[in-house]
Coordinates of C-alpha atoms in Angstrom, one line a residue:
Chain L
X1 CA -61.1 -8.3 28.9
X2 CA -64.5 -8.1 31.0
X3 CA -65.4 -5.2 32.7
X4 CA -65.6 -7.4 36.2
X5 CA -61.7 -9.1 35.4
X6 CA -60.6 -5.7 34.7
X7 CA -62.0 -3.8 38.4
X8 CA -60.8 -7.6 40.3
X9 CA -56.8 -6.5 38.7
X10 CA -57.3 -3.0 39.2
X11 CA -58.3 -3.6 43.0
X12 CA -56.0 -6.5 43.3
X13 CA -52.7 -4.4 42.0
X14 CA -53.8 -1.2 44.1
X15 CA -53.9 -3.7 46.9
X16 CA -50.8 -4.9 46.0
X17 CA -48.9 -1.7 46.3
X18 CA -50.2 -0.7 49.1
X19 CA -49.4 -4.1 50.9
X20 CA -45.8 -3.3 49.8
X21 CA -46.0 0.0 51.7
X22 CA -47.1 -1.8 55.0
X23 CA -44.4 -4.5 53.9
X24 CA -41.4 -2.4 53.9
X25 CA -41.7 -1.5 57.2
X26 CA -43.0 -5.0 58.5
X27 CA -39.6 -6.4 57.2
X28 CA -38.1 -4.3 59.2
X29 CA -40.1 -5.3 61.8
X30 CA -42.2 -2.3 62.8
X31 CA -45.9 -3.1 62.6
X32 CA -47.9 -0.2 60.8
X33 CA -51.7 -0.3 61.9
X34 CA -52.1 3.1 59.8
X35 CA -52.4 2.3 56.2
X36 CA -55.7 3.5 55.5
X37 CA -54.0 7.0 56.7
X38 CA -51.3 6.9 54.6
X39 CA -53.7 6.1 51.8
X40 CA -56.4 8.3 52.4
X41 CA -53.4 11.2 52.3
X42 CA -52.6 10.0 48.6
X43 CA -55.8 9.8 47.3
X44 CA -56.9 13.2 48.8
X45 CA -53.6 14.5 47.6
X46 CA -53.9 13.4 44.5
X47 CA -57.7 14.3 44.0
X48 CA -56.4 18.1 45.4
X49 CA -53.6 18.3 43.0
X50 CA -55.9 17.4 40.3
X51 CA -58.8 19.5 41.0
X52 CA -57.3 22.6 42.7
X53 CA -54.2 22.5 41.1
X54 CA -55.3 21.6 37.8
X55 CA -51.7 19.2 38.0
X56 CA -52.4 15.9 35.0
X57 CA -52.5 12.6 36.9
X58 CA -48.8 12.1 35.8
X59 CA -47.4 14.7 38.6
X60 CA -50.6 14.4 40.5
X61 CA -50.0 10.7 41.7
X62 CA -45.8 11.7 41.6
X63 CA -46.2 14.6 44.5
X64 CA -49.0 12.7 46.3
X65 CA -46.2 9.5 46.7
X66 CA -44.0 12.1 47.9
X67 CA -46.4 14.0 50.2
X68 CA -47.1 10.3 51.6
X69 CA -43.5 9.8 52.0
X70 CA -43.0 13.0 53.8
X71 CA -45.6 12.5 56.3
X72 CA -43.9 8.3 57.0
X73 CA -40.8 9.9 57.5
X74 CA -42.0 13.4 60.2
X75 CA -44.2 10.5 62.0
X76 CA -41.7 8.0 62.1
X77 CA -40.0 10.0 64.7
X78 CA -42.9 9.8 67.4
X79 CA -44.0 6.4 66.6
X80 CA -40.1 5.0 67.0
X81 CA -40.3 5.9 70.3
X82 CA -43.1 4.0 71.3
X83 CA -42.0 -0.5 70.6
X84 CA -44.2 -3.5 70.2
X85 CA -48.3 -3.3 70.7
X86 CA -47.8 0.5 71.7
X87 CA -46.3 1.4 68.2
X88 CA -49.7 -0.5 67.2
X89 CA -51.7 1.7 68.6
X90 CA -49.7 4.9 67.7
X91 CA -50.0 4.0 63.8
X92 CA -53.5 3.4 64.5
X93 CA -54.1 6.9 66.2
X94 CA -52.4 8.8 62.9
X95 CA -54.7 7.0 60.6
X96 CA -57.7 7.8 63.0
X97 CA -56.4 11.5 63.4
X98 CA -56.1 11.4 59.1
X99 CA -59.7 10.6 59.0
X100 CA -61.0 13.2 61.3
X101 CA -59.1 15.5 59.5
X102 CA -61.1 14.6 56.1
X103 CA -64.5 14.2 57.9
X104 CA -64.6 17.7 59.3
X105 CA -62.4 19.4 56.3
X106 CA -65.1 20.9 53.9
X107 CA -62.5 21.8 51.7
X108 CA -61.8 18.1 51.4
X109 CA -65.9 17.4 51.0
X110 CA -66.3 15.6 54.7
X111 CA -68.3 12.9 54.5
X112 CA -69.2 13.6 50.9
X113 CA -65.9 13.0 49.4
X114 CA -64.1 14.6 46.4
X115 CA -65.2 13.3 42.8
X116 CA -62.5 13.5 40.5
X117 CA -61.7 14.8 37.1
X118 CA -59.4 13.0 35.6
X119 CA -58.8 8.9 35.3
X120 CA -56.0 6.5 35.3
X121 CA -56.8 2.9 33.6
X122 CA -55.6 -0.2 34.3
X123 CA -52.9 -0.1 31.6
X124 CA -51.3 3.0 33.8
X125 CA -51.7 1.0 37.2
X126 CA -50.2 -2.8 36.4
X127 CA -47.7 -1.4 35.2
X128 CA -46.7 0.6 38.2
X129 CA -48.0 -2.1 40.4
X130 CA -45.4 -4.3 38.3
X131 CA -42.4 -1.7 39.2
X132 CA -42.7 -1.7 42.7
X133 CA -42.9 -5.6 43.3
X134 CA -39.8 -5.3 41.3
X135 CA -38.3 -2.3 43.6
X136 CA -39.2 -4.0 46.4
X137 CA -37.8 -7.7 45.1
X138 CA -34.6 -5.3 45.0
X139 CA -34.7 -3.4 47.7
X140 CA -35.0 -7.2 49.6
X141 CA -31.9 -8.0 47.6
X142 CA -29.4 -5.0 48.7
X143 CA -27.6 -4.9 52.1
X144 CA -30.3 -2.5 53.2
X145 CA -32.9 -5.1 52.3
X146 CA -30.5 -7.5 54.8
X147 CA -30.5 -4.9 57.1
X148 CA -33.8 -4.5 57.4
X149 CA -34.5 -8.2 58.3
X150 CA -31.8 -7.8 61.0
X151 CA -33.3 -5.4 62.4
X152 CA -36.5 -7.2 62.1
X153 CA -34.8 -10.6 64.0
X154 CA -32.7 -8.7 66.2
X155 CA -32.4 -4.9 66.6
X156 CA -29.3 -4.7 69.3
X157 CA -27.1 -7.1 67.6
X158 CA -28.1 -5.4 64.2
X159 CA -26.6 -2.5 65.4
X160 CA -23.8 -4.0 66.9
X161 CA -22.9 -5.0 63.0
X162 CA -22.6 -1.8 62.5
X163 CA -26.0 -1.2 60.8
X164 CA -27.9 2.1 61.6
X165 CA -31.1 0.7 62.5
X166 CA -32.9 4.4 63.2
X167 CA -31.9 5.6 60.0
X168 CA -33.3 2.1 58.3
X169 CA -36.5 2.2 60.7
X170 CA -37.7 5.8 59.7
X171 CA -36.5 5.3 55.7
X172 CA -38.9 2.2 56.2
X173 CA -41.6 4.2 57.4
X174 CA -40.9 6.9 54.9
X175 CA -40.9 4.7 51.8
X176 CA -43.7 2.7 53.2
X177 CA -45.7 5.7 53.7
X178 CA -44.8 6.6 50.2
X179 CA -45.9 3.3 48.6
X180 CA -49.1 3.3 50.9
X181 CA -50.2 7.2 49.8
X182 CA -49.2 5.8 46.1
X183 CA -51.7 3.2 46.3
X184 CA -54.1 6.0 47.2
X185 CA -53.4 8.7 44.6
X186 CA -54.0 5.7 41.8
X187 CA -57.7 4.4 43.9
X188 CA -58.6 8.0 43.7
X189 CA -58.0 8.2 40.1
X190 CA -59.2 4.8 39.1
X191 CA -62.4 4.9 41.2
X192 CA -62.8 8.8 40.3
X193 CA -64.1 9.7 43.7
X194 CA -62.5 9.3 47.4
X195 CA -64.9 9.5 50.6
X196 CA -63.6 9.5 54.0
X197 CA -65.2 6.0 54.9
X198 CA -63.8 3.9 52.7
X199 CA -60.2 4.9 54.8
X200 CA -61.6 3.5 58.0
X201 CA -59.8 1.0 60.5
X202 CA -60.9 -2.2 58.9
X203 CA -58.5 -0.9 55.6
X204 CA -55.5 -0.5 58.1
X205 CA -56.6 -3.9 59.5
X206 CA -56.8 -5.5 56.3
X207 CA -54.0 -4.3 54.7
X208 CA -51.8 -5.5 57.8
X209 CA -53.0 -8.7 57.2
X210 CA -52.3 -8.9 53.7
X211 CA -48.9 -8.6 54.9
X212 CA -49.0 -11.0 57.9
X213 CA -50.7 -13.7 56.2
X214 CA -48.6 -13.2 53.1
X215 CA -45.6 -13.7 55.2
X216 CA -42.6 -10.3 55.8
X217 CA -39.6 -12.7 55.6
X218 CA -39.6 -12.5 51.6
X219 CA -40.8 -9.8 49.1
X220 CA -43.4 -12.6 47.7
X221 CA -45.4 -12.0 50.9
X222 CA -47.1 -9.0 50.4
X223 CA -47.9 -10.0 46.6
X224 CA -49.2 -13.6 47.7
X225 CA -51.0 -12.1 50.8
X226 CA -52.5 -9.1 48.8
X227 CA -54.0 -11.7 45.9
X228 CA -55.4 -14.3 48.9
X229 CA -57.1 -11.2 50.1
X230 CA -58.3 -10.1 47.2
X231 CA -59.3 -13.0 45.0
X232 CA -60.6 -15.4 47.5
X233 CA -64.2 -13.0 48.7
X234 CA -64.1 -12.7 44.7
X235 CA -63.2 -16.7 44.0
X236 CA -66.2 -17.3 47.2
X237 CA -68.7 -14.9 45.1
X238 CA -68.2 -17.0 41.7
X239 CA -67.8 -20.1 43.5
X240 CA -71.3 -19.4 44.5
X241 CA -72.8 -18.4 41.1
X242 CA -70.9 -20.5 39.2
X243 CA -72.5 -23.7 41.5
X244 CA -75.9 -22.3 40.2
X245 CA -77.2 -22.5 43.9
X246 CA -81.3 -21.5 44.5
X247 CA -80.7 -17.5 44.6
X248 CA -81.9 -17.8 48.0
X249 CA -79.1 -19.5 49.2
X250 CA -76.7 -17.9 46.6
X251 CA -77.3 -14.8 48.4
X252 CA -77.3 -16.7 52.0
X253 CA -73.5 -18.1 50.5
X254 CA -72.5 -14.5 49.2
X255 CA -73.4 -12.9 52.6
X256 CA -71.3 -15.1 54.6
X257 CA -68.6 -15.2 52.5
X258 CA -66.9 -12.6 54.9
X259 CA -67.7 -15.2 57.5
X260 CA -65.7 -18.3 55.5
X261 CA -63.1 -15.4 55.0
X262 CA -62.8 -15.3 59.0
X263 CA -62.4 -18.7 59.4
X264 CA -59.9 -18.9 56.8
X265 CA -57.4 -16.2 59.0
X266 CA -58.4 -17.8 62.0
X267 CA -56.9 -21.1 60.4
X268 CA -54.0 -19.4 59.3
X269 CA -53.2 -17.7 62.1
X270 CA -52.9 -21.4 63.9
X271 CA -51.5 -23.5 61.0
X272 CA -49.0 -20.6 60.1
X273 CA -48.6 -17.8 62.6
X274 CA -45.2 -17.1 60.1
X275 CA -47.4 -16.3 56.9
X276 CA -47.9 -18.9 53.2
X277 CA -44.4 -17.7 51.9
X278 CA -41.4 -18.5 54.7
X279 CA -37.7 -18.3 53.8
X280 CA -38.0 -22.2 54.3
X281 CA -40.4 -22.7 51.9
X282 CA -38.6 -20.9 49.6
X283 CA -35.5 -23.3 50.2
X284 CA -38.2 -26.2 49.9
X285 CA -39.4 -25.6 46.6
X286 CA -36.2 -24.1 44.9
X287 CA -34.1 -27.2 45.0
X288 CA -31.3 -25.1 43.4
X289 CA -27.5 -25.1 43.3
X290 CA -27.0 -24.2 46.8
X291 CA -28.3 -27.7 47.6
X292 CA -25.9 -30.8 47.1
X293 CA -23.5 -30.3 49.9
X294 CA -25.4 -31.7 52.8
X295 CA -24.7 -30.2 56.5
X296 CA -21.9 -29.0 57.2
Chain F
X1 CA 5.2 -5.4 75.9
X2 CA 3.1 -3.9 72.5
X3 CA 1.1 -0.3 73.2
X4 CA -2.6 -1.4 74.2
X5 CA -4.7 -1.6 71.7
X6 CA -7.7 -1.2 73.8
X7 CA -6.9 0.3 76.9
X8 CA -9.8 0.5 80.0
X9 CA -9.8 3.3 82.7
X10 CA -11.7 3.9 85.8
X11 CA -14.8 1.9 84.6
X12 CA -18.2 1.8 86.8
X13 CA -21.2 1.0 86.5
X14 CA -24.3 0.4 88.3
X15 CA -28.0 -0.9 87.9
X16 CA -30.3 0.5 90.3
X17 CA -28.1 0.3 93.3
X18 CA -26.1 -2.4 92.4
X19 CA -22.7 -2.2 91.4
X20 CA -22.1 -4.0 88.4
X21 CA -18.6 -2.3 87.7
X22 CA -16.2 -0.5 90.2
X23 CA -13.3 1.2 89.4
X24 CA -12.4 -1.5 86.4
X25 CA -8.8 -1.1 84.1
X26 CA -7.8 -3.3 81.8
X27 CA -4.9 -2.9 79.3
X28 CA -5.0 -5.3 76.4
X29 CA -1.7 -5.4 74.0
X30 CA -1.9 -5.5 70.1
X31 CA -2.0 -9.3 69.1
X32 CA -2.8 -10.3 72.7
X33 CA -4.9 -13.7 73.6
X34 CA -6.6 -12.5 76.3
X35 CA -8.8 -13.9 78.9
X36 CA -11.6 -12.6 81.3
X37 CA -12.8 -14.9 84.1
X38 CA -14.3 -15.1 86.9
X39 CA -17.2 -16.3 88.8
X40 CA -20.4 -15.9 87.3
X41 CA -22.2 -12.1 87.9
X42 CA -18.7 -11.3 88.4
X43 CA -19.3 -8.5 85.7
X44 CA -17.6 -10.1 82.6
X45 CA -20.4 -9.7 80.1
X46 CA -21.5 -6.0 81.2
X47 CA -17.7 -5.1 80.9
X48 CA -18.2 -6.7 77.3
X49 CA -21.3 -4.5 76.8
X50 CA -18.9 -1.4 78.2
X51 CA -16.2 -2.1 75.1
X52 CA -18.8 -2.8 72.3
X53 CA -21.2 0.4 72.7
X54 CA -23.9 -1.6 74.2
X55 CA -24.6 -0.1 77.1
X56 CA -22.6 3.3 78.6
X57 CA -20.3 3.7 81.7
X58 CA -21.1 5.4 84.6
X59 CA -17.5 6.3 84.7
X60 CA -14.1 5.6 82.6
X61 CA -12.6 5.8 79.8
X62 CA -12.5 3.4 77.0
X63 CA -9.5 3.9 74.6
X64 CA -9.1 2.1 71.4
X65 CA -5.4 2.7 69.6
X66 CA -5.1 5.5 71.5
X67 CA -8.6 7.3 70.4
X68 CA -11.3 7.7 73.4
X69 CA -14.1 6.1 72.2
X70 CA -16.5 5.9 75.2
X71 CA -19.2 8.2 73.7
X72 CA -19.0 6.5 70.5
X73 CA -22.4 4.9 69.6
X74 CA -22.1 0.3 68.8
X75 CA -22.6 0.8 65.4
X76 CA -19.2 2.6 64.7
X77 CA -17.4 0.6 66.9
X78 CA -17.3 -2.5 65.0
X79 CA -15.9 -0.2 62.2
X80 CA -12.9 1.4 64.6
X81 CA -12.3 -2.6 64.9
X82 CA -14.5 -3.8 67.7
X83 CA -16.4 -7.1 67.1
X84 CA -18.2 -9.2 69.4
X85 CA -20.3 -13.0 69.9
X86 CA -22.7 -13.2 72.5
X87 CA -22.9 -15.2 75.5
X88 CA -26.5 -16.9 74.5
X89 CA -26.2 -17.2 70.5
X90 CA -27.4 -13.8 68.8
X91 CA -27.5 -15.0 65.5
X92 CA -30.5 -13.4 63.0
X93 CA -32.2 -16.9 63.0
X94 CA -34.4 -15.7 59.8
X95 CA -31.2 -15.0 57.8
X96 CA -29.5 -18.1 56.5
X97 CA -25.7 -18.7 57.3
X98 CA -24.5 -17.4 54.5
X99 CA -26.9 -14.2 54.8
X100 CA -25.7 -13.5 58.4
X101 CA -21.7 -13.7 57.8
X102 CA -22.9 -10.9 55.1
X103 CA -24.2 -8.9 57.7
X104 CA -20.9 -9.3 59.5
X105 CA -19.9 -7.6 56.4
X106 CA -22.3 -4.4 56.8
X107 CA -19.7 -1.9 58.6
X108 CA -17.4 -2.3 55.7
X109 CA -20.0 -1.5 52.6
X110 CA -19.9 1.7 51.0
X111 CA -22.7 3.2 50.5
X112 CA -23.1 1.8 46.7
X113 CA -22.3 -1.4 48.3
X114 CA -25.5 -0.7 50.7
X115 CA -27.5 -0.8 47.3
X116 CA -26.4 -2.9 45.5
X117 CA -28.2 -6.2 45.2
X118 CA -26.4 -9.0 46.4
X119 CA -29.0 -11.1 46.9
X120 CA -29.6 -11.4 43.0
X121 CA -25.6 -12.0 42.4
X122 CA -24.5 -15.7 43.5
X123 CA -20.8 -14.7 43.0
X124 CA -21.0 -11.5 44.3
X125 CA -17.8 -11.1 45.9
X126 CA -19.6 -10.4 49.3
X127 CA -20.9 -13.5 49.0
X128 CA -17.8 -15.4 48.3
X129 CA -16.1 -14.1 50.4
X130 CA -18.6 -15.1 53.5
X131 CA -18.4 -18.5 52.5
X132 CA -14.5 -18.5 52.3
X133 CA -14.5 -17.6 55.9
X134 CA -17.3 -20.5 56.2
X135 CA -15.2 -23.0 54.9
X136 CA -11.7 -21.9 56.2
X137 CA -13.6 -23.0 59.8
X138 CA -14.7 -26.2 58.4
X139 CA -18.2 -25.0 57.9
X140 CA -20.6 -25.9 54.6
X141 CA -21.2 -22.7 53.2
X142 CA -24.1 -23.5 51.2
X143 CA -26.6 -25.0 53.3
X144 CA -29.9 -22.4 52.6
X145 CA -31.4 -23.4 55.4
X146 CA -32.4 -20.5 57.8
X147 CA -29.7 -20.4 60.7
X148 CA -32.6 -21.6 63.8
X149 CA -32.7 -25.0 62.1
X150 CA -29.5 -25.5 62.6
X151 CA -27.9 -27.6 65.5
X152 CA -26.3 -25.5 68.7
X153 CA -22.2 -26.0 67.8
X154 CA -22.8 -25.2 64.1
X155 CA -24.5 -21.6 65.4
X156 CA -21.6 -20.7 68.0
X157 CA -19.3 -21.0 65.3
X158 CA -21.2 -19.0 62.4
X159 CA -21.3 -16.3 65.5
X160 CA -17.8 -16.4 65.3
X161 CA -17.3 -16.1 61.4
X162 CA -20.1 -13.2 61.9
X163 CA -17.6 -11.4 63.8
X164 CA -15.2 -12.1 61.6
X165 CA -16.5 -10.9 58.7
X166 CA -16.3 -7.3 59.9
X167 CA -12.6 -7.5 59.9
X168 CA -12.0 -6.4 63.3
X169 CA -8.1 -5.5 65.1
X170 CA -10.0 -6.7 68.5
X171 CA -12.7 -9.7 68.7
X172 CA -14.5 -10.4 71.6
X173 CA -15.6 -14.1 72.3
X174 CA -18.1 -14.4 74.7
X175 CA -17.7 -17.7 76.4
X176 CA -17.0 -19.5 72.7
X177 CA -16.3 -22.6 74.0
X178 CA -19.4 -23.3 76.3
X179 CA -21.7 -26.4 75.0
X180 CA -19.0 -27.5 72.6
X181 CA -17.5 -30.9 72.7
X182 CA -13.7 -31.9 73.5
X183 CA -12.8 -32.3 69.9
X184 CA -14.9 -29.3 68.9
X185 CA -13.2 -27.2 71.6
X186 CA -9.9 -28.1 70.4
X187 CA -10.6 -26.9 66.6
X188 CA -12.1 -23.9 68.3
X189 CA -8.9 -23.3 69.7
X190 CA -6.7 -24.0 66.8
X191 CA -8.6 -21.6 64.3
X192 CA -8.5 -19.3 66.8
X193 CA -4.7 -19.4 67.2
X194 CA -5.0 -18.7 63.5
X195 CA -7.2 -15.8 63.8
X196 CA -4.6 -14.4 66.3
X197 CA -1.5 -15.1 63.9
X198 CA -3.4 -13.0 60.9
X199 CA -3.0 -10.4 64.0
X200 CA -6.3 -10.2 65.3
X201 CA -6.2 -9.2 69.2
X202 CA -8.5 -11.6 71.0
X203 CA -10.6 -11.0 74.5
X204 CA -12.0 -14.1 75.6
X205 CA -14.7 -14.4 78.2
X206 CA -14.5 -18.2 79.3
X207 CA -15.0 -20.9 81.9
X208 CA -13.5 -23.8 80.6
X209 CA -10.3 -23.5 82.0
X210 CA -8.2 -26.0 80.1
X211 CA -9.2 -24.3 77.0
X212 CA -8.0 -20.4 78.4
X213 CA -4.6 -21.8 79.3
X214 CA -3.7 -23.4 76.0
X215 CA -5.3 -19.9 74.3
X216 CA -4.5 -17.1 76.5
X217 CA -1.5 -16.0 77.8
X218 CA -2.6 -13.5 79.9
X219 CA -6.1 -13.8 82.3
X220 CA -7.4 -10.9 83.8
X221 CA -9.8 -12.3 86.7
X222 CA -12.9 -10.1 88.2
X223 CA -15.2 -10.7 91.1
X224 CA -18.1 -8.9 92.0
X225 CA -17.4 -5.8 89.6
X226 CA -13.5 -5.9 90.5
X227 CA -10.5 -6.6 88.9
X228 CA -8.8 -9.2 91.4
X229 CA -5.9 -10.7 89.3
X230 CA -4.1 -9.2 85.8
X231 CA -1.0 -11.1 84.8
X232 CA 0.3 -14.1 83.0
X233 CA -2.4 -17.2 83.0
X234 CA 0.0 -19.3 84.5
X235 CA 0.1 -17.4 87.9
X236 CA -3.2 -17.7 88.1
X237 CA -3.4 -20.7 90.4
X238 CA -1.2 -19.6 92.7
X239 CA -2.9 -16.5 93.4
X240 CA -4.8 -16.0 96.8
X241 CA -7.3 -14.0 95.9
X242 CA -8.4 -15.9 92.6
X243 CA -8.8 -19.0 95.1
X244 CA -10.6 -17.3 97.7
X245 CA -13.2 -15.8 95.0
X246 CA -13.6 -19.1 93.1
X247 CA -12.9 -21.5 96.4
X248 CA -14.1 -19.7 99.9
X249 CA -12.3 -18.3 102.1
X250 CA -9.3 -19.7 104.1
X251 CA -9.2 -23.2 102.6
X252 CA -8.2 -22.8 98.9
X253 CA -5.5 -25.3 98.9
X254 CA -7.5 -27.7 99.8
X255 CA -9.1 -27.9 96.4
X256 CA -6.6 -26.6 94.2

């Protein structure tokens, strides 16, 4: 395998996992503006354990997943108070609080950023990448999972059912935070450094996206959503090469690739404010034995 | 007469300064058909909210079997026996039918039931079960379709099977029979006489009037917050003060 394919399914299953971290509470429908905080606490975790603890990536990326989980679940309990744009902006505010933290921490380098010891390959991060689409596929699949997208149509009746929706809401934000801070702790190790800037607001942004775009009615969101995101700047790079264009242009179609990227959301956002995979689409293109009987 | 099997006491309740609630009791008897009407803002729904844990009483006591259960949060209501529809359909319009009678399901998992995946097994007994309800009120189980694509009369009575699904001793029906047509109305009232024979206690918020008399037996009646009748459905005509809250004053007979 290439070098380049190799780094494109690296990023693209780190990606994935952490768009499964934003997911799980998104089903639920709790929008989390903080991912890069939740990842940025992995991957310094992780880079901590390693170099100060002396811990082997195995327990390294295990304790950061927890310490990520730890931190969803203690925050969950302001952020559930706040509803709607508010709980937005309170996600935001813990990521932005995360990365003051690390920028004025010299234990944690500040703006120089740890470099790591150890390294994870890509046959250690499919794989995990590869169990949690199929933890989340059944977490979607258990009562909780059904649960969860109550609570995400309609909280009041949800709980009228007889389903603990605070308990579901912060377990969300704990596992999400857990999956998020996971995603982390394997970027830290696969990249062998973290700094500080790379967990800005435009990673929170993006990764909410992923989700968005993807769609949070099915567990195929976050995976389709996470490989839009991260092939198609890659697909608009070869796309470019490939066409053999005059390198001036080449580079004039490589810069505004991250423009075509725009346009593309923008688009989505109007053709499909519900994200590519619905429930309906599902029904659509699964023509399967619950068809046949017609309406009812 | 049967002991109550939900029993109402001194119920008030107010938003702001107005007075939703005053001084409401209501005494339902195991296996009742029971009916709540009254003029609209008379108070029906919020006394609904007051029995399923949705919102809390100023005042009162609300007694299931016997057990006070006023400070008991909605979720553990529905599995004392409590289960409600809504007056505007509450269904979870991403889930599809079959997905939301489930739900109806919730208060009764375990917790290795919570976790275990349903969604993979198309004979879970969950599932078959849901769709036995379905189809025992002449509903297609299997459509896939997500439940906002489907027409209005097909989603009033999924709310019902919803409710169902929990197993409850007392279901509340708010308004079940609004929108639906003559014929419609009159299955709606024959599986609910069913529902009642397997010994289900019914409360029945409802206008069409037709349709409480050949339910109900007994109507409580509220205006403005106030119980203003509580007795058999057929003396509910007669009574003045039914006629003066639904007619004017004075000239009730005129219209009756």
């Amino acid at each position: 395998m290439s070098g380049y394919l190799t780094g494109v399914l690296a990023l693209l299953a780190i990606n994935v996992i952490f768009a499964y971290g934003i997911f799980i509470t998104a089903a639920a429908g709790q929008l989390n503006l903080g991912g890069a905080g939740f990842q940025a606490i992995g991957a310094y975790g992780c880079a901590l354990l390693g170099l100060e603890a002396g811990l082997p990536p195995g327990p390294a990326i295990a304790l950061a997943a927890l310490l990520g989980g730890a931190v969803g679940f203690l925050i969950s309990f302001p952020v559930l108070r706040t509803r709607g744009v508010y709980m937005v902006l309170a996600t935001f505010a813990f990521a932005e609080v995360v990365a003051g933290v690390i920028l004025n921490s010299e234990r944690l380098g500040g703006s120089m950023g740890l470099i790591l010891q150890d390294y994870v390959d890509i046959g250690i991060i499919l794989p995990v990448a590869g169990g949690v689409v199929l933890f989340a596929f059944y977490l979607m699949s258990t009562r909780v999972g059904l649960a969860m997208r109550a609570i995400h149509d309609d909280e009041a009746v949800a709980e009228l059912m007889g389903v603990h929706t605070r308990a579901v809401q912060v377990g969300c934000f704990a596992l999400g935070g857990a999956l998020a801070a996971l995603s982390g702790a394997l970027y830290a190790l696969y990249y062998g450094f973290v700094e500080a800037q790379v967990f800005g607001p435009l990673l929170s942004i993006f990764v909410l996206l992923y989700v968005l775009i993807g769609g949070t009615q099915t567990a195929w969101g976050p995976l389709v959503g996470a490989a839009f995101f991260t092939l198609l700047p890659e697909g608009l790079r070869s796309l470019a090469a490939a066409l053999g264009v005059e390198p001036e242009l080449g580079r004039a179609i490589e810069e505004s690739r991250f423009l075509i990227f725009g346009v593309i959301i923008v688009a989505m956002m109007i053709l499909r404010p519900q994200g590519i995979v619905t429930r309906d689409l599902l029904e659509r293109m699964l023509p399967r034995r619950r068809r046949g009987a017609g309406h009812g | 007469m049967a002991e109550p099997v939900l029993a109402l006491g001194g119920i008030c309740k107010s938003f702001g300064g107005v007075e939703v609630l005053r001084d409401v009791a209501l005494s339902v008897p195991r296996g009742a058909r029971h009916a709540l009407i009254g003029p609209n803002g008379a108070g029906k729904t919020t006394l609904f909210n007051v029995i399923s844990g949705v919102i809390a009483p100023d005042a009162g006591r609300v007694m299931l079997d016997g057990r006070d259960i006023t400070a008991v949060p909605a979720r553990r209501r529905i599995r004392l026996g409590i289960a409600r529809s809504f007056q505007n359909i509450r269904l979870m319009p991403h889930l599809s039918v079959v997905e939301n009678v489930m739900l109806g399901q919730h208060a009764r998992a375990s917790l290795a039931g919570l976790f275990a995946p349903v969604g993979l097994m198309p004979r879970s007994r969950a599932r078959e079960e849901a769709m036995a309800v379905l189809e025992a009120f002449g509903l297609d189980p299997h459509p896939g379709q997500v439940v906002s694509n489907l027409p209005y009369g097909v989603r009033k009575k999924i709310e019902i099977v919803r409710a169902l699904a929990a197993r409850p001793r007392v279901l509340m029906l708010d308004e079940p029979a609004a929108g639906l047509n003559t014929a419609e109305t009159a299955a709606l009232r024959d599986f609910l006489m069913g529902v009642s024979e397997a010994g289900v206690t019914l409360i029945v918020v409802e206008h069409d009037m037709p349709f409480v008399h050949s339910l109900c037996g007994h109507v409580t009646v509220m205006n403005f917050g106030r119980v203003i009748y509580d007795g058999p459905a057929a003396g509910v005509r007669e009574d003045p003060a039914v006629l003066e809250a639904y007619l004017g004053h004075g000239r009730g007979g005129d219209a009756a």
